[in-house]
PDB file of C-alpha atoms in Angstrom:
ATOM      1  CA  MET A 211       7.441   7.460   5.841  1.00 43.00           C
ATOM      2  CA  LEU A 212       6.671   3.992   4.613  1.00 54.00           C
ATOM      3  CA  ASP A 213       5.484   1.689   7.304  1.00 72.00           C
ATOM      4  CA  GLN A 214       4.504  -1.953   7.322  1.00 87.00           C
ATOM      5  CA  ARG A 215       0.971  -1.292   6.065  1.00 90.00           C
ATOM      6  CA  PHE A 216       2.198  -1.188   2.483  1.00 91.00           C
ATOM      7  CA  SER A 217       4.302  -4.347   2.612  1.00 92.00           C
ATOM      8  CA  VAL A 218       1.601  -6.256   4.514  1.00 95.00           C
ATOM      9  CA  SER A 219      -1.001  -5.071   1.990  1.00 96.00           C
ATOM     10  CA  VAL A 220       1.182  -6.215  -0.909  1.00 96.00           C
ATOM     11  CA  HIS A 221       1.492  -9.585   0.851  1.00 96.00           C
ATOM     12  CA  ILE A 222      -2.311  -9.779   1.254  1.00 96.00           C
ATOM     13  CA  MET A 223      -2.887  -8.922  -2.392  1.00 96.00           C
ATOM     14  CA  THR A 224      -0.261 -11.414  -3.566  1.00 96.00           C
ATOM     15  CA  VAL A 225      -1.896 -14.202  -1.541  1.00 96.00           C
ATOM     16  CA  LEU A 226      -5.274 -13.297  -3.033  1.00 96.00           C
ATOM     17  CA  SER A 227      -3.753 -13.235  -6.509  1.00 95.00           C
ATOM     18  CA  TYR A 228      -2.019 -16.570  -5.986  1.00 94.00           C
ATOM     19  CA  HIS A 229      -5.307 -18.153  -4.862  1.00 94.00           C
ATOM     20  CA  ARG A 230      -7.266 -16.693  -7.819  1.00 89.00           C
ATOM     21  CA  GLY A 231     -10.966 -16.391  -7.108  1.00 84.00           C
ATOM     22  CA  GLU A 232     -10.885 -18.349  -3.839  1.00 91.00           C
ATOM     23  CA  LEU A 233     -12.439 -16.662  -0.840  1.00 95.00           C
ATOM     24  CA  MET A 234      -9.790 -16.150   1.830  1.00 94.00           C
ATOM     25  CA  THR A 235     -10.462 -15.310   5.471  1.00 94.00           C
ATOM     26  CA  SER A 236      -8.550 -12.781   7.521  1.00 94.00           C
ATOM     27  CA  GLU A 237      -7.366 -15.681   9.707  1.00 94.00           C
ATOM     28  CA  VAL A 238      -5.810 -17.497   6.731  1.00 94.00           C
ATOM     29  CA  LEU A 239      -4.208 -14.281   5.475  1.00 95.00           C
ATOM     30  CA  ALA A 240      -2.914 -13.456   8.965  1.00 95.00           C
ATOM     31  CA  SER A 241      -1.374 -16.915   9.194  1.00 94.00           C
ATOM     32  CA  SER A 242       0.516 -16.386   5.929  1.00 93.00           C
ATOM     33  CA  ILE A 243       1.761 -12.997   7.089  1.00 93.00           C
ATOM     34  CA  ARG A 244       2.314 -14.115  10.678  1.00 93.00           C
ATOM     35  CA  THR A 245       0.305 -11.328  12.215  1.00 92.00           C
ATOM     36  CA  ASN A 246      -2.981 -10.770  14.001  1.00 92.00           C
ATOM     37  CA  PRO A 247      -6.232 -11.094  11.970  1.00 94.00           C
ATOM     38  CA  THR A 248      -7.308  -7.680  13.305  1.00 94.00           C
ATOM     39  CA  VAL A 249      -4.361  -6.070  11.494  1.00 93.00           C
ATOM     40  CA  ILE A 250      -5.444  -7.829   8.310  1.00 95.00           C
ATOM     41  CA  ARG A 251      -9.084  -6.761   8.684  1.00 95.00           C
ATOM     42  CA  ARG A 252      -8.076  -3.092   9.055  1.00 94.00           C
ATOM     43  CA  LEU A 253      -6.046  -3.229   5.861  1.00 96.00           C
ATOM     44  CA  LEU A 254      -8.696  -5.236   4.033  1.00 96.00           C
ATOM     45  CA  SER A 255     -11.281  -2.556   4.796  1.00 96.00           C
ATOM     46  CA  LYS A 256      -9.066   0.007   3.028  1.00 96.00           C
ATOM     47  CA  LEU A 257      -8.489  -2.341   0.084  1.00 96.00           C
ATOM     48  CA  VAL A 258     -12.260  -2.977  -0.179  1.00 96.00           C
ATOM     49  CA  GLU A 259     -12.957   0.763   0.017  1.00 95.00           C
ATOM     50  CA  ALA A 260     -10.480   1.328  -2.832  1.00 94.00           C
ATOM     51  CA  GLY A 261     -12.264  -1.311  -4.917  1.00 94.00           C
ATOM     52  CA  LEU A 262      -9.290  -3.668  -5.102  1.00 96.00           C
ATOM     53  CA  VAL A 263     -10.873  -6.417  -2.995  1.00 96.00           C
ATOM     54  CA  GLU A 264     -14.406  -7.775  -2.630  1.00 95.00           C
ATOM     55  CA  SER A 265     -15.692  -8.863   0.753  1.00 94.00           C
ATOM     56  CA  PHE A 266     -18.359 -11.489   1.393  1.00 93.00           C
ATOM     57  CA  LYS A 267     -19.910 -11.878   4.839  1.00 91.00           C
ATOM     58  CA  GLY A 268     -21.217 -14.991   6.532  1.00 87.00           C
ATOM     59  CA  LYS A 269     -19.982 -18.401   7.549  1.00 85.00           C
ATOM     60  CA  ALA A 270     -18.587 -19.173   4.092  1.00 86.00           C
ATOM     61  CA  GLY A 271     -17.459 -15.567   3.522  1.00 90.00           C
ATOM     62  CA  GLY A 272     -14.078 -14.084   2.886  1.00 94.00           C
ATOM     63  CA  VAL A 273     -12.304 -11.783   0.465  1.00 95.00           C
ATOM     64  CA  ARG A 274     -10.986 -12.020  -3.072  1.00 94.00           C
ATOM     65  CA  LEU A 275      -9.573  -9.699  -5.701  1.00 94.00           C
ATOM     66  CA  SER A 276     -12.200  -7.570  -7.388  1.00 91.00           C
ATOM     67  CA  SER A 277     -10.077  -6.902 -10.486  1.00 82.00           C
ATOM     68  CA  GLN A 278      -7.755  -8.863 -12.696  1.00 85.00           C
ATOM     69  CA  ARG A 279      -4.306  -9.081 -11.141  1.00 82.00           C
ATOM     70  CA  LYS A 280      -2.785  -7.788 -14.387  1.00 88.00           C
ATOM     71  CA  ASP A 281      -4.726  -4.545 -13.841  1.00 90.00           C
ATOM     72  CA  ILE A 282      -3.651  -3.881 -10.233  1.00 95.00           C
ATOM     73  CA  THR A 283      -0.399  -2.003  -9.621  1.00 96.00           C
ATOM     74  CA  LEU A 284       1.646  -1.484  -6.500  1.00 95.00           C
ATOM     75  CA  LYS A 285       0.704   2.182  -6.779  1.00 94.00           C
ATOM     76  CA  ASP A 286      -2.973   1.186  -6.471  1.00 95.00           C
ATOM     77  CA  ILE A 287      -2.187  -0.750  -3.302  1.00 95.00           C
ATOM     78  CA  TYR A 288      -0.018   2.032  -1.876  1.00 93.00           C
ATOM     79  CA  MET A 289      -2.675   4.669  -2.520  1.00 91.00           C
ATOM     80  CA  ALA A 290      -5.357   2.481  -0.923  1.00 94.00           C
ATOM     81  CA  VAL A 291      -3.545   1.953   2.375  1.00 92.00           C
ATOM     82  CA  SER A 292      -1.055   4.783   2.800  1.00 86.00           C
ATOM     83  CA  GLY A 293      -3.128   7.834   3.614  1.00 70.00           C
ATOM     84  CA  LYS A 294       0.002   9.971   3.846  1.00 71.00           C
ATOM     85  CA  PRO A 295       2.931  11.115   1.724  1.00 70.00           C
ATOM     86  CA  LEU A 296       5.932   8.864   1.254  1.00 71.00           C
ATOM     87  CA  LEU A 297       8.181  11.456   2.902  1.00 73.00           C
ATOM     88  CA  ASN A 298       7.459  14.285   5.307  1.00 72.00           C
ATOM     89  CA  THR A 299       8.746  17.833   5.014  1.00 72.00           C
ATOM     90  CA  PRO A 300       9.810  20.029   7.927  1.00 68.00           C
ATOM     91  CA  ASP A 301       6.923  21.738   9.668  1.00 76.00           C
ATOM     92  CA  LYS A 302       8.827  23.967  12.076  1.00 80.00           C
ATOM     93  CA  GLU A 303       8.681  27.720  11.765  1.00 87.00           C
ATOM     94  CA  PRO A 304      11.860  29.040  10.134  1.00 85.00           C
ATOM     95  CA  LEU A 305      14.260  31.273  11.998  1.00 88.00           C
ATOM     96  CA  LYS A 306      13.326  34.632  10.448  1.00 91.00           C
ATOM     97  CA  HIS A 307      16.827  36.098  10.282  1.00 92.00           C
ATOM     98  CA  CYS A 308      18.389  32.955   8.725  1.00 93.00           C
ATOM     99  CA  ALA A 309      18.159  32.748   4.924  1.00 94.00           C
ATOM    100  CA  VAL A 310      18.874  28.998   4.945  1.00 93.00           C
ATOM    101  CA  SER A 311      16.183  28.328   7.532  1.00 90.00           C
ATOM    102  CA  CYS A 312      13.673  30.367   5.523  1.00 89.00           C
ATOM    103  CA  ALA A 313      14.494  28.501   2.281  1.00 91.00           C
ATOM    104  CA  MET A 314      14.578  24.917   3.630  1.00 88.00           C
ATOM    105  CA  LYS A 315      10.842  24.223   3.530  1.00 86.00           C
ATOM    106  CA  LYS A 316      10.641  25.090  -0.192  1.00 89.00           C
ATOM    107  CA  ILE A 317      13.851  23.189  -0.943  1.00 90.00           C
ATOM    108  CA  MET A 318      12.683  20.049   0.871  1.00 87.00           C
ATOM    109  CA  CYS A 319       9.176  20.259  -0.615  1.00 87.00           C
ATOM    110  CA  ASP A 320      10.729  20.234  -4.093  1.00 90.00           C
ATOM    111  CA  VAL A 321      12.930  17.253  -3.177  1.00 89.00           C
ATOM    112  CA  THR A 322      10.113  15.240  -1.594  1.00 86.00           C
ATOM    113  CA  THR A 323       7.741  16.027  -4.475  1.00 87.00           C
ATOM    114  CA  GLY A 324      10.344  14.722  -6.929  1.00 91.00           C
ATOM    115  CA  LEU A 325      10.916  11.575  -4.884  1.00 89.00           C
ATOM    116  CA  GLU A 326       7.178  11.007  -4.496  1.00 88.00           C
ATOM    117  CA  ASN A 327       6.583  11.400  -8.250  1.00 90.00           C
ATOM    118  CA  HIS A 328       9.417   9.029  -9.151  1.00 93.00           C
ATOM    119  CA  SER A 329       8.320   6.491  -6.542  1.00 90.00           C
ATOM    120  CA  MET A 330       4.696   6.523  -7.708  1.00 91.00           C
ATOM    121  CA  SER A 331       5.834   6.192 -11.323  1.00 94.00           C
ATOM    122  CA  TYR A 332       7.966   3.181 -10.355  1.00 95.00           C
ATOM    123  CA  LEU A 333       5.144   1.565  -8.364  1.00 94.00           C
ATOM    124  CA  SER A 334       2.701   2.068 -11.242  1.00 95.00           C
ATOM    125  CA  LYS A 335       4.908  -0.099 -13.471  1.00 97.00           C
ATOM    126  CA  ILE A 336       4.772  -3.132 -11.181  1.00 96.00           C
ATOM    127  CA  LYS A 337       1.659  -5.256 -11.570  1.00 96.00           C
ATOM    128  CA  LEU A 338       0.291  -7.704  -9.027  1.00 95.00           C
ATOM    129  CA  ALA A 339       0.575 -10.384 -11.717  1.00 94.00           C
ATOM    130  CA  ASP A 340       4.335  -9.722 -11.859  1.00 95.00           C
ATOM    131  CA  LEU A 341       4.666 -10.440  -8.144  1.00 94.00           C
ATOM    132  CA  THR A 342       2.508 -13.555  -8.307  1.00 94.00           C
ATOM    133  CA  GLN A 343       4.727 -15.007 -11.043  1.00 94.00           C
ATOM    134  CA  LYS A 344       7.681 -14.820  -8.635  1.00 94.00           C
ATOM    135  CA  VAL A 345       5.971 -17.082  -6.074  1.00 91.00           C
TER     136      VAL A 345
END
């Protein structure tokens, strides 16, 4: 299921997009999001690993977007920080003598796959630049 990592990561990326090219610290980002800098650093490490953000160490260090904001989609951000499917399917063993129980895993896998595909398609259409224009 979606958790706050995605929405916080979108917030981080929108701040970085809004402040084009400026190096931002995890403390400044945490202040904007009203959370702990440690939370921000964990998410930033995933965004850096995915190549969406560049990190610079040292006293004058910080992070900034590594790509043009028109090239980054919400799908890119989701894939960088999610690490799990949008929806979970049942993982219990079916009741062997119940046809419905035996069919539910396949039924729900089909449903969740469809939802996941539609959701990822939707997220791929929204660019970071689109969000920044709304600020």
